[in-house]
Short mmCIF file of N, CA and C in Angstrom, two decimals:
data_model
loop_
_atom_site.label_atom_id
_atom_site.label_comp_id
_atom_site.label_asym_id
_atom_site.label_seq_id
_atom_site.Cartn_x
_atom_site.Cartn_y
_atom_site.Cartn_z
N MET A 1 154.34 69.40 72.55
CA MET A 1 153.33 69.32 71.49
C MET A 1 151.97 69.78 72.00
N GLN A 2 151.60 69.25 73.21
CA GLN A 2 150.31 69.66 73.80
C GLN A 2 150.30 71.15 74.12
N ARG A 3 151.42 71.62 74.68
CA ARG A 3 151.51 73.03 75.05
C ARG A 3 151.38 73.94 73.81
N ALA A 4 152.00 73.55 72.71
CA ALA A 4 151.91 74.34 71.47
C ALA A 4 150.49 74.35 70.95
N GLY A 5 149.77 73.23 71.06
CA GLY A 5 148.38 73.15 70.62
C GLY A 5 147.47 74.05 71.43
N VAL A 6 147.71 74.04 72.77
CA VAL A 6 146.91 74.89 73.67
C VAL A 6 147.15 76.35 73.36
N ARG A 7 148.45 76.70 73.12
CA ARG A 7 148.80 78.10 72.81
C ARG A 7 148.14 78.55 71.50
N ALA A 8 148.14 77.68 70.49
CA ALA A 8 147.52 78.01 69.19
C ALA A 8 146.02 78.18 69.35
N LEU A 9 145.39 77.33 70.17
CA LEU A 9 143.95 77.41 70.42
C LEU A 9 143.61 78.72 71.13
N ALA A 10 144.41 79.07 72.13
CA ALA A 10 144.18 80.32 72.87
C ALA A 10 144.33 81.52 71.95
N LEU A 11 145.35 81.48 71.07
CA LEU A 11 145.60 82.58 70.14
C LEU A 11 144.44 82.73 69.16
N SER A 12 143.92 81.61 68.63
CA SER A 12 142.80 81.70 67.69
C SER A 12 141.55 82.23 68.38
N GLY A 13 141.35 81.88 69.66
CA GLY A 13 140.22 82.41 70.43
C GLY A 13 140.32 83.91 70.60
N THR A 14 141.57 84.41 70.84
CA THR A 14 141.78 85.85 70.99
C THR A 14 141.48 86.58 69.68
N VAL A 15 141.90 85.99 68.56
CA VAL A 15 141.64 86.60 67.25
C VAL A 15 140.14 86.68 66.99
N VAL A 16 139.41 85.59 67.31
CA VAL A 16 137.95 85.58 67.12
C VAL A 16 137.30 86.65 67.98
N LEU A 17 137.73 86.77 69.25
CA LEU A 17 137.17 87.79 70.14
C LEU A 17 137.45 89.19 69.60
N ALA A 18 138.66 89.40 69.09
CA ALA A 18 139.01 90.72 68.54
C ALA A 18 138.14 91.04 67.33
N LEU A 19 137.92 90.04 66.48
CA LEU A 19 137.07 90.26 65.31
C LEU A 19 135.64 90.58 65.71
N VAL A 20 135.09 89.86 66.69
CA VAL A 20 133.73 90.10 67.15
C VAL A 20 133.62 91.49 67.75
N ALA A 21 134.62 91.86 68.58
CA ALA A 21 134.60 93.20 69.19
C ALA A 21 134.66 94.27 68.12
N GLY A 22 135.50 94.05 67.08
CA GLY A 22 135.61 95.02 66.00
C GLY A 22 134.31 95.18 65.26
N CYS A 23 133.60 94.05 65.02
CA CYS A 23 132.31 94.12 64.32
C CYS A 23 131.31 94.90 65.14
N GLY A 24 131.28 94.67 66.44
CA GLY A 24 130.34 95.38 67.31
C GLY A 24 130.59 96.87 67.28
N GLN A 25 131.88 97.23 67.23
CA GLN A 25 132.23 98.65 67.23
C GLN A 25 131.76 99.34 65.95
N SER A 26 131.94 98.69 64.82
CA SER A 26 131.56 99.32 63.57
C SER A 26 130.05 99.41 63.42
N ALA A 27 129.31 98.54 64.11
CA ALA A 27 127.85 98.56 64.00
C ALA A 27 127.20 99.55 64.95
N GLY A 28 127.97 100.08 65.91
CA GLY A 28 127.40 100.96 66.92
C GLY A 28 127.07 102.34 66.39
N VAL A 29 126.40 103.15 67.24
CA VAL A 29 126.06 104.52 66.88
C VAL A 29 127.33 105.34 66.88
N GLY A 30 127.58 106.09 65.83
CA GLY A 30 128.79 106.88 65.70
C GLY A 30 128.83 108.02 66.71
N SER A 31 130.02 108.58 66.93
CA SER A 31 130.15 109.68 67.88
C SER A 31 129.44 110.90 67.33
N GLY A 32 128.93 111.73 68.23
CA GLY A 32 128.24 112.94 67.81
C GLY A 32 126.84 112.69 67.30
N ALA A 33 126.27 111.54 67.64
CA ALA A 33 124.90 111.24 67.19
C ALA A 33 123.93 112.22 67.82
N ALA A 34 122.90 112.58 67.10
CA ALA A 34 121.93 113.56 67.58
C ALA A 34 121.19 113.06 68.81
N GLN A 35 120.82 113.98 69.69
CA GLN A 35 120.08 113.62 70.89
C GLN A 35 118.74 113.00 70.48
N GLY A 36 118.36 111.95 71.17
CA GLY A 36 117.09 111.30 70.86
C GLY A 36 117.23 110.25 69.77
N ALA A 37 118.47 109.89 69.41
CA ALA A 37 118.67 108.86 68.37
C ALA A 37 118.42 107.49 68.96
N SER A 38 117.75 106.64 68.22
CA SER A 38 117.52 105.27 68.68
C SER A 38 117.96 104.31 67.59
N ARG A 39 118.67 103.28 68.02
CA ARG A 39 119.16 102.28 67.06
C ARG A 39 118.11 101.20 66.90
N ILE A 40 117.78 100.87 65.68
CA ILE A 40 116.80 99.84 65.40
C ILE A 40 117.48 98.78 64.54
N SER A 41 117.59 97.57 65.05
CA SER A 41 118.20 96.51 64.30
C SER A 41 117.18 95.93 63.32
N THR A 42 117.48 96.06 62.03
CA THR A 42 116.52 95.59 61.03
C THR A 42 116.60 94.09 60.82
N GLY A 43 117.76 93.49 61.12
CA GLY A 43 117.90 92.04 60.98
C GLY A 43 117.64 91.58 59.56
N ASP A 44 117.11 90.37 59.41
CA ASP A 44 116.85 89.86 58.07
C ASP A 44 115.56 90.44 57.51
N HIS A 45 115.36 90.27 56.23
CA HIS A 45 114.18 90.82 55.56
C HIS A 45 113.30 89.68 55.06
N SER A 46 112.79 88.92 56.01
CA SER A 46 111.93 87.77 55.66
C SER A 46 110.57 87.84 56.34
N HIS A 47 110.21 89.04 56.77
CA HIS A 47 108.96 89.22 57.51
C HIS A 47 107.86 89.83 56.63
N PRO A 48 106.60 89.58 56.97
CA PRO A 48 105.51 90.20 56.21
C PRO A 48 105.32 91.66 56.61
N LEU A 49 104.68 92.42 55.74
CA LEU A 49 104.36 93.81 56.06
C LEU A 49 103.24 93.82 57.09
N GLU A 50 103.44 94.57 58.17
CA GLU A 50 102.44 94.65 59.24
C GLU A 50 101.58 95.90 59.06
N LYS A 51 100.40 95.84 59.63
CA LYS A 51 99.46 96.96 59.55
C LYS A 51 99.01 97.35 60.97
N SER A 52 98.48 98.55 61.08
CA SER A 52 97.96 99.03 62.36
C SER A 52 96.80 98.18 62.84
N ASP A 53 96.71 98.04 64.16
CA ASP A 53 95.58 97.29 64.74
C ASP A 53 94.47 98.23 65.22
N ILE A 54 94.58 99.50 64.85
CA ILE A 54 93.56 100.48 65.25
C ILE A 54 92.45 100.48 64.20
N PRO A 55 91.20 100.24 64.62
CA PRO A 55 90.09 100.18 63.66
C PRO A 55 89.91 101.50 62.91
N TRP A 56 89.58 101.38 61.62
CA TRP A 56 89.33 102.55 60.79
C TRP A 56 88.24 102.22 59.78
N SER A 57 87.18 103.04 59.75
CA SER A 57 86.11 102.78 58.78
C SER A 57 86.45 103.51 57.49
N GLY A 58 86.72 102.76 56.47
CA GLY A 58 87.13 103.35 55.21
C GLY A 58 88.52 102.88 54.83
N SER A 59 88.96 103.31 53.66
CA SER A 59 90.26 102.89 53.17
C SER A 59 90.88 104.01 52.37
N PRO A 60 92.18 104.24 52.41
CA PRO A 60 93.12 103.54 53.28
C PRO A 60 93.13 104.12 54.69
N SER A 61 93.65 103.35 55.64
CA SER A 61 93.74 103.82 57.02
C SER A 61 94.87 104.84 57.14
N PRO A 62 94.64 105.96 57.85
CA PRO A 62 95.72 106.94 58.03
C PRO A 62 96.78 106.46 59.02
N PHE A 63 96.50 105.33 59.67
CA PHE A 63 97.43 104.80 60.67
C PHE A 63 98.48 103.87 60.06
N ASN A 64 98.51 103.80 58.72
CA ASN A 64 99.55 103.09 57.96
C ASN A 64 100.10 104.04 56.92
N ALA A 65 101.41 104.03 56.71
CA ALA A 65 102.03 104.88 55.68
C ALA A 65 103.22 104.15 55.08
N GLN A 66 103.50 104.46 53.82
CA GLN A 66 104.61 103.82 53.13
C GLN A 66 105.22 104.79 52.13
N VAL A 67 106.55 104.71 51.97
CA VAL A 67 107.25 105.55 51.00
C VAL A 67 108.33 104.70 50.32
N LYS A 68 108.58 105.01 49.03
CA LYS A 68 109.58 104.26 48.26
C LYS A 68 110.79 105.13 47.98
N LEU A 69 111.98 104.55 48.15
CA LEU A 69 113.22 105.25 47.85
C LEU A 69 113.61 104.95 46.40
N THR A 70 114.48 105.78 45.83
CA THR A 70 114.85 105.61 44.42
C THR A 70 115.61 104.32 44.16
N ASP A 71 116.26 103.73 45.20
CA ASP A 71 117.01 102.49 45.01
C ASP A 71 116.13 101.25 45.15
N GLY A 72 114.82 101.45 45.28
CA GLY A 72 113.89 100.32 45.37
C GLY A 72 113.52 99.92 46.78
N ARG A 73 114.25 100.44 47.77
CA ARG A 73 113.88 100.15 49.16
C ARG A 73 112.58 100.88 49.50
N ARG A 74 111.90 100.41 50.52
CA ARG A 74 110.69 101.07 50.99
C ARG A 74 110.71 101.15 52.51
N VAL A 75 110.01 102.12 53.03
CA VAL A 75 109.84 102.26 54.48
C VAL A 75 108.35 102.32 54.76
N ALA A 76 107.91 101.53 55.73
CA ALA A 76 106.50 101.53 56.13
C ALA A 76 106.42 101.79 57.62
N MET A 77 105.46 102.62 58.01
CA MET A 77 105.22 102.89 59.43
C MET A 77 103.76 102.62 59.75
N HIS A 78 103.51 102.22 60.99
CA HIS A 78 102.13 102.01 61.44
C HIS A 78 102.05 102.23 62.94
N TYR A 79 100.84 102.59 63.39
CA TYR A 79 100.58 102.74 64.81
C TYR A 79 100.08 101.40 65.35
N MET A 80 100.47 101.08 66.58
CA MET A 80 99.92 99.92 67.28
C MET A 80 99.37 100.40 68.62
N LYS A 81 98.17 99.98 68.92
CA LYS A 81 97.48 100.38 70.13
C LYS A 81 98.31 100.00 71.37
N GLY A 82 98.55 100.96 72.25
CA GLY A 82 99.28 100.71 73.48
C GLY A 82 100.78 100.53 73.30
N LYS A 83 101.28 100.70 72.06
CA LYS A 83 102.73 100.56 71.80
C LYS A 83 103.34 101.84 71.27
N GLY A 84 102.75 102.40 70.18
CA GLY A 84 103.29 103.62 69.60
C GLY A 84 103.51 103.52 68.11
N LEU A 85 104.60 104.15 67.63
CA LEU A 85 104.90 104.22 66.21
C LEU A 85 105.97 103.18 65.87
N LEU A 86 105.66 102.31 64.90
CA LEU A 86 106.58 101.25 64.51
C LEU A 86 107.00 101.41 63.05
N VAL A 87 108.15 100.80 62.71
CA VAL A 87 108.70 100.92 61.36
C VAL A 87 109.20 99.58 60.85
N GLN A 88 109.11 99.41 59.53
CA GLN A 88 109.73 98.29 58.83
C GLN A 88 110.36 98.84 57.56
N ASP A 89 111.43 98.19 57.09
CA ASP A 89 111.98 98.58 55.79
C ASP A 89 112.03 97.37 54.88
N TYR A 90 111.81 97.63 53.59
CA TYR A 90 111.75 96.58 52.57
C TYR A 90 113.04 96.52 51.78
N SER A 91 113.58 95.32 51.60
CA SER A 91 114.78 95.12 50.79
C SER A 91 114.39 94.53 49.44
N PRO A 92 114.66 95.25 48.33
CA PRO A 92 114.32 94.71 47.01
C PRO A 92 115.17 93.48 46.67
N LYS A 93 116.36 93.38 47.28
CA LYS A 93 117.23 92.23 47.03
C LYS A 93 116.65 90.97 47.69
N ALA A 94 116.23 91.12 48.96
CA ALA A 94 115.67 89.97 49.69
C ALA A 94 114.18 89.77 49.39
N LYS A 95 113.56 90.80 48.80
CA LYS A 95 112.13 90.78 48.50
C LYS A 95 111.29 90.50 49.75
N GLY A 96 111.64 91.18 50.83
CA GLY A 96 110.90 91.02 52.08
C GLY A 96 111.12 92.20 53.00
N TRP A 97 110.37 92.22 54.09
CA TRP A 97 110.41 93.32 55.07
C TRP A 97 111.23 92.92 56.29
N SER A 98 111.79 93.93 56.95
CA SER A 98 112.49 93.71 58.21
C SER A 98 111.45 93.46 59.31
N LYS A 99 111.92 93.00 60.44
CA LYS A 99 111.04 92.82 61.59
C LYS A 99 110.57 94.20 62.06
N SER A 100 109.32 94.30 62.45
CA SER A 100 108.76 95.56 62.93
C SER A 100 109.49 96.02 64.20
N ALA A 101 109.84 97.31 64.26
CA ALA A 101 110.57 97.86 65.41
C ALA A 101 109.98 99.19 65.84
N LEU A 102 110.08 99.49 67.13
CA LEU A 102 109.53 100.74 67.68
C LEU A 102 110.41 101.93 67.35
N VAL A 103 109.81 102.98 66.83
CA VAL A 103 110.49 104.25 66.65
C VAL A 103 110.18 105.15 67.85
N TYR A 104 108.91 105.14 68.27
CA TYR A 104 108.49 105.95 69.41
C TYR A 104 107.49 105.17 70.25
N LYS A 105 107.81 105.01 71.52
CA LYS A 105 106.97 104.22 72.43
C LYS A 105 106.04 105.12 73.24
N THR A 106 104.75 104.82 73.18
CA THR A 106 103.76 105.54 73.98
C THR A 106 102.50 104.69 74.09
N LYS A 107 101.75 104.89 75.16
CA LYS A 107 100.49 104.16 75.35
C LYS A 107 99.29 105.05 75.06
N THR A 108 99.55 106.31 74.70
CA THR A 108 98.45 107.24 74.41
C THR A 108 97.84 106.94 73.04
N ASP A 109 96.66 107.51 72.77
CA ASP A 109 95.94 107.25 71.52
C ASP A 109 96.66 107.86 70.31
N ALA A 110 96.55 107.17 69.18
CA ALA A 110 97.07 107.71 67.92
C ALA A 110 96.16 108.83 67.45
N CYS A 111 96.78 109.92 66.95
CA CYS A 111 96.03 111.06 66.42
C CYS A 111 96.32 111.19 64.93
N GLN A 112 95.33 111.61 64.17
CA GLN A 112 95.55 111.95 62.77
C GLN A 112 96.29 110.82 62.05
N GLY A 113 97.13 111.13 61.10
CA GLY A 113 97.82 110.08 60.36
C GLY A 113 99.32 110.18 60.47
N ILE A 114 99.99 109.29 59.74
CA ILE A 114 101.45 109.29 59.68
C ILE A 114 101.85 109.89 58.33
N THR A 115 102.82 110.79 58.33
CA THR A 115 103.34 111.36 57.09
C THR A 115 104.77 110.89 56.90
N LEU A 116 105.08 110.36 55.72
CA LEU A 116 106.42 109.86 55.38
C LEU A 116 106.89 110.53 54.10
N LYS A 117 108.18 110.90 54.05
CA LYS A 117 108.74 111.49 52.84
C LYS A 117 110.19 111.02 52.69
N ALA A 118 110.59 110.73 51.45
CA ALA A 118 111.96 110.27 51.19
C ALA A 118 112.57 111.05 50.03
N LYS A 119 113.88 111.35 50.18
CA LYS A 119 114.60 112.02 49.09
C LYS A 119 116.09 111.78 49.27
N ASP A 120 116.74 111.35 48.20
CA ASP A 120 118.19 111.15 48.19
C ASP A 120 118.72 110.35 49.38
N GLY A 121 118.02 109.27 49.72
CA GLY A 121 118.48 108.38 50.79
C GLY A 121 118.10 108.78 52.20
N THR A 122 117.41 109.91 52.36
CA THR A 122 116.95 110.36 53.68
C THR A 122 115.45 110.16 53.77
N VAL A 123 115.01 109.54 54.87
CA VAL A 123 113.58 109.31 55.10
C VAL A 123 113.15 110.09 56.33
N ALA A 124 112.07 110.87 56.21
CA ALA A 124 111.57 111.66 57.32
C ALA A 124 110.10 111.33 57.57
N ALA A 125 109.69 111.43 58.82
CA ALA A 125 108.31 111.08 59.19
C ALA A 125 107.86 111.88 60.39
N PHE A 126 106.54 112.00 60.52
CA PHE A 126 105.99 112.52 61.76
C PHE A 126 104.67 111.82 62.07
N GLY A 127 104.38 111.77 63.36
CA GLY A 127 103.13 111.18 63.85
C GLY A 127 102.74 111.85 65.15
N ASP A 128 101.47 111.75 65.50
CA ASP A 128 100.96 112.43 66.69
C ASP A 128 100.18 111.47 67.58
N PHE A 129 100.24 111.75 68.89
CA PHE A 129 99.54 110.95 69.88
C PHE A 129 98.95 111.87 70.94
N GLY A 130 97.90 111.41 71.61
CA GLY A 130 97.29 112.20 72.67
C GLY A 130 96.48 111.32 73.60
N VAL A 131 96.33 111.78 74.83
CA VAL A 131 95.64 111.00 75.86
C VAL A 131 94.20 110.69 75.44
N TYR A 132 93.50 111.68 74.87
CA TYR A 132 92.11 111.46 74.47
C TYR A 132 91.88 111.71 72.98
N CYS A 133 92.87 111.40 72.15
CA CYS A 133 92.74 111.65 70.71
C CYS A 133 91.60 110.86 70.09
N ALA A 134 91.34 109.68 70.61
CA ALA A 134 90.26 108.85 70.08
C ALA A 134 88.91 109.52 70.29
N ASP A 135 88.84 110.44 71.26
CA ASP A 135 87.60 111.18 71.55
C ASP A 135 87.58 112.54 70.87
N GLY A 136 88.59 112.82 70.03
CA GLY A 136 88.61 114.09 69.30
C GLY A 136 89.46 115.18 69.91
N GLU A 137 90.17 114.87 71.00
CA GLU A 137 91.04 115.87 71.63
C GLU A 137 92.31 116.07 70.80
N PRO A 138 92.98 117.23 70.92
CA PRO A 138 94.21 117.47 70.15
C PRO A 138 95.38 116.64 70.67
N PRO A 139 96.45 116.53 69.86
CA PRO A 139 97.62 115.75 70.28
C PRO A 139 98.31 116.36 71.50
N THR A 140 98.95 115.49 72.26
CA THR A 140 99.80 115.95 73.37
C THR A 140 101.26 115.58 73.11
N GLU A 141 101.49 114.72 72.10
CA GLU A 141 102.84 114.30 71.72
C GLU A 141 102.95 114.31 70.20
N SER A 142 103.88 115.11 69.68
CA SER A 142 104.13 115.14 68.24
C SER A 142 105.57 114.71 68.00
N VAL A 143 105.73 113.63 67.26
CA VAL A 143 107.05 113.03 67.07
C VAL A 143 107.54 113.22 65.63
N ALA A 144 108.74 113.76 65.49
CA ALA A 144 109.41 113.88 64.19
C ALA A 144 110.58 112.89 64.21
N ALA A 145 110.81 112.20 63.09
CA ALA A 145 111.88 111.21 63.04
C ALA A 145 112.54 111.22 61.66
N VAL A 146 113.86 110.98 61.65
CA VAL A 146 114.62 110.96 60.40
C VAL A 146 115.63 109.81 60.44
N ALA A 147 115.78 109.11 59.30
CA ALA A 147 116.78 108.05 59.16
C ALA A 147 117.49 108.20 57.83
N THR A 148 118.74 107.75 57.77
CA THR A 148 119.53 107.81 56.54
C THR A 148 120.27 106.48 56.37
N GLY A 149 120.94 106.34 55.23
CA GLY A 149 121.79 105.18 54.99
C GLY A 149 121.05 103.85 55.08
N PRO A 150 121.49 102.95 55.98
CA PRO A 150 120.86 101.64 56.08
C PRO A 150 119.51 101.66 56.79
N LEU A 151 119.08 102.84 57.26
CA LEU A 151 117.79 103.01 57.94
C LEU A 151 117.69 102.19 59.22
N THR A 152 118.81 102.02 59.92
CA THR A 152 118.83 101.27 61.17
C THR A 152 118.85 102.16 62.41
N LYS A 153 118.97 103.48 62.20
CA LYS A 153 118.99 104.41 63.33
C LYS A 153 118.09 105.59 63.01
N TRP A 154 117.17 105.90 63.92
CA TRP A 154 116.24 107.01 63.72
C TRP A 154 116.51 108.10 64.75
N ASP A 155 116.75 109.31 64.26
CA ASP A 155 116.85 110.48 65.14
C ASP A 155 115.42 110.93 65.41
N LYS A 156 115.11 111.22 66.68
CA LYS A 156 113.74 111.59 67.05
C LYS A 156 113.71 112.92 67.79
N HIS A 157 112.57 113.60 67.64
CA HIS A 157 112.34 114.84 68.38
C HIS A 157 110.88 114.87 68.80
N LEU A 158 110.65 115.08 70.08
CA LEU A 158 109.29 115.11 70.63
C LEU A 158 108.90 116.54 70.99
N THR A 159 107.73 116.98 70.50
CA THR A 159 107.17 118.27 70.88
C THR A 159 105.87 117.99 71.62
N LYS A 160 105.76 118.48 72.84
CA LYS A 160 104.57 118.22 73.66
C LYS A 160 103.54 119.33 73.52
N ASP A 161 102.26 118.93 73.69
CA ASP A 161 101.13 119.86 73.65
C ASP A 161 101.18 120.77 72.41
N PHE A 162 101.25 120.11 71.27
CA PHE A 162 101.40 120.79 69.98
C PHE A 162 100.44 120.12 69.00
N ASP A 163 99.84 120.90 68.10
CA ASP A 163 98.86 120.35 67.17
C ASP A 163 99.43 119.41 66.12
N GLY A 164 100.74 119.32 66.04
CA GLY A 164 101.38 118.39 65.11
C GLY A 164 101.89 119.07 63.87
N TRP A 165 102.95 118.50 63.29
CA TRP A 165 103.52 119.05 62.06
C TRP A 165 102.59 118.78 60.89
N GLU A 166 102.63 119.66 59.89
CA GLU A 166 101.78 119.53 58.70
C GLU A 166 102.56 119.14 57.46
N LYS A 167 103.82 119.60 57.36
CA LYS A 167 104.61 119.37 56.15
C LYS A 167 106.03 118.95 56.47
N ILE A 168 106.61 118.21 55.50
CA ILE A 168 108.03 117.83 55.56
C ILE A 168 108.68 118.27 54.25
N ALA A 169 109.82 118.96 54.36
CA ALA A 169 110.59 119.34 53.17
C ALA A 169 112.00 118.76 53.33
N VAL A 170 112.38 117.86 52.41
CA VAL A 170 113.72 117.27 52.42
C VAL A 170 114.54 117.97 51.35
N ALA A 171 115.66 118.57 51.76
CA ALA A 171 116.51 119.31 50.82
C ALA A 171 117.27 118.36 49.91
N ALA A 172 117.72 118.88 48.77
CA ALA A 172 118.51 118.09 47.81
C ALA A 172 119.73 117.50 48.51
N GLY A 173 120.00 116.24 48.22
CA GLY A 173 121.12 115.55 48.87
C GLY A 173 120.74 114.91 50.18
N GLY A 174 119.52 115.21 50.66
CA GLY A 174 119.04 114.63 51.92
C GLY A 174 119.78 115.08 53.15
N LYS A 175 120.49 116.23 53.05
CA LYS A 175 121.30 116.69 54.18
C LYS A 175 120.53 117.53 55.18
N LYS A 176 119.31 117.95 54.81
CA LYS A 176 118.52 118.80 55.71
C LYS A 176 117.04 118.48 55.55
N VAL A 177 116.32 118.44 56.67
CA VAL A 177 114.88 118.21 56.66
C VAL A 177 114.21 119.30 57.51
N THR A 178 113.16 119.89 56.96
CA THR A 178 112.41 120.91 57.70
C THR A 178 110.98 120.43 57.91
N PHE A 179 110.57 120.38 59.17
CA PHE A 179 109.19 120.07 59.55
C PHE A 179 108.52 121.41 59.82
N SER A 180 107.30 121.60 59.34
CA SER A 180 106.65 122.90 59.54
C SER A 180 105.16 122.78 59.82
N ARG A 181 104.67 123.79 60.52
CA ARG A 181 103.23 124.00 60.74
C ARG A 181 103.03 125.49 60.92
N GLY A 182 102.36 126.12 59.94
CA GLY A 182 102.20 127.58 60.00
C GLY A 182 103.57 128.25 60.09
N GLY A 183 103.77 129.04 61.12
CA GLY A 183 105.05 129.72 61.32
C GLY A 183 106.05 128.92 62.14
N ASP A 184 105.64 127.74 62.64
CA ASP A 184 106.53 126.90 63.45
C ASP A 184 107.34 125.97 62.56
N THR A 185 108.64 125.87 62.83
CA THR A 185 109.50 124.97 62.08
C THR A 185 110.43 124.20 63.01
N LEU A 186 110.85 123.03 62.54
CA LEU A 186 111.81 122.20 63.25
C LEU A 186 112.81 121.72 62.21
N LEU A 187 114.10 121.93 62.48
CA LEU A 187 115.14 121.59 61.50
C LEU A 187 115.98 120.41 61.96
N TRP A 188 116.18 119.46 61.04
CA TRP A 188 117.11 118.35 61.25
C TRP A 188 118.20 118.47 60.20
N THR A 189 119.48 118.27 60.60
CA THR A 189 120.57 118.25 59.64
C THR A 189 121.35 116.96 59.79
N LYS A 190 121.92 116.48 58.69
CA LYS A 190 122.70 115.24 58.70
C LYS A 190 123.92 115.39 59.61
N ALA A 191 124.46 116.60 59.68
CA ALA A 191 125.66 116.84 60.49
C ALA A 191 125.35 116.89 61.98
N GLY A 192 124.22 117.49 62.35
CA GLY A 192 123.94 117.69 63.77
C GLY A 192 122.67 117.09 64.31
N GLY A 193 121.85 116.50 63.46
CA GLY A 193 120.58 115.93 63.92
C GLY A 193 119.58 117.00 64.29
N PHE A 194 118.73 116.71 65.25
CA PHE A 194 117.75 117.67 65.75
C PHE A 194 118.39 118.56 66.81
N PRO A 195 117.82 119.74 67.05
CA PRO A 195 118.33 120.57 68.15
C PRO A 195 118.04 119.88 69.49
N ALA A 196 118.89 120.15 70.46
CA ALA A 196 118.69 119.57 71.80
C ALA A 196 117.41 120.10 72.40
N ALA A 197 116.74 119.25 73.18
CA ALA A 197 115.48 119.66 73.83
C ALA A 197 115.76 120.82 74.77
N GLY A 198 114.86 121.83 74.74
CA GLY A 198 115.07 123.05 75.53
C GLY A 198 114.72 122.92 76.97
#
């Protein structure tokens, strides 16, 4: 009787472990993920909307940006001094924001503003940073980022010593995003992500 009880207990423990392992597998980054992809766990949506801690005279501050998706979700980004570019997403069902998470980590100064665009479930953004941007110097780091679906994983691309992207064009269906500045372009596709760094 005791031996049968121990065997049943061990078997139920194995089933629980298998279920936990299976859940972890389905939540992970899929194969063929684009280079520079970072997973951001959004967790629950019971947090307040955060704002940049960088002083700005006037309103609104360019160091905060927000975009609304057609399904009622929202994405907000902000710069934090000495941290970089952070993101939160809003759930209309929970009526709250996710915990703030880093999209791009840097200790350099924030440059210019954040641009966000959403179309057909795809959200694209860019932001710029530089060693002396607070003193009026040009950016030394220009970051492009794209997320789809549950918005828990952001594909990123860094361009160094570049004046920064000016426009974002999201194609119908959200399968392609083009970042542009003058004659320079950067392409992201849902199938392949960003091009590998050269």
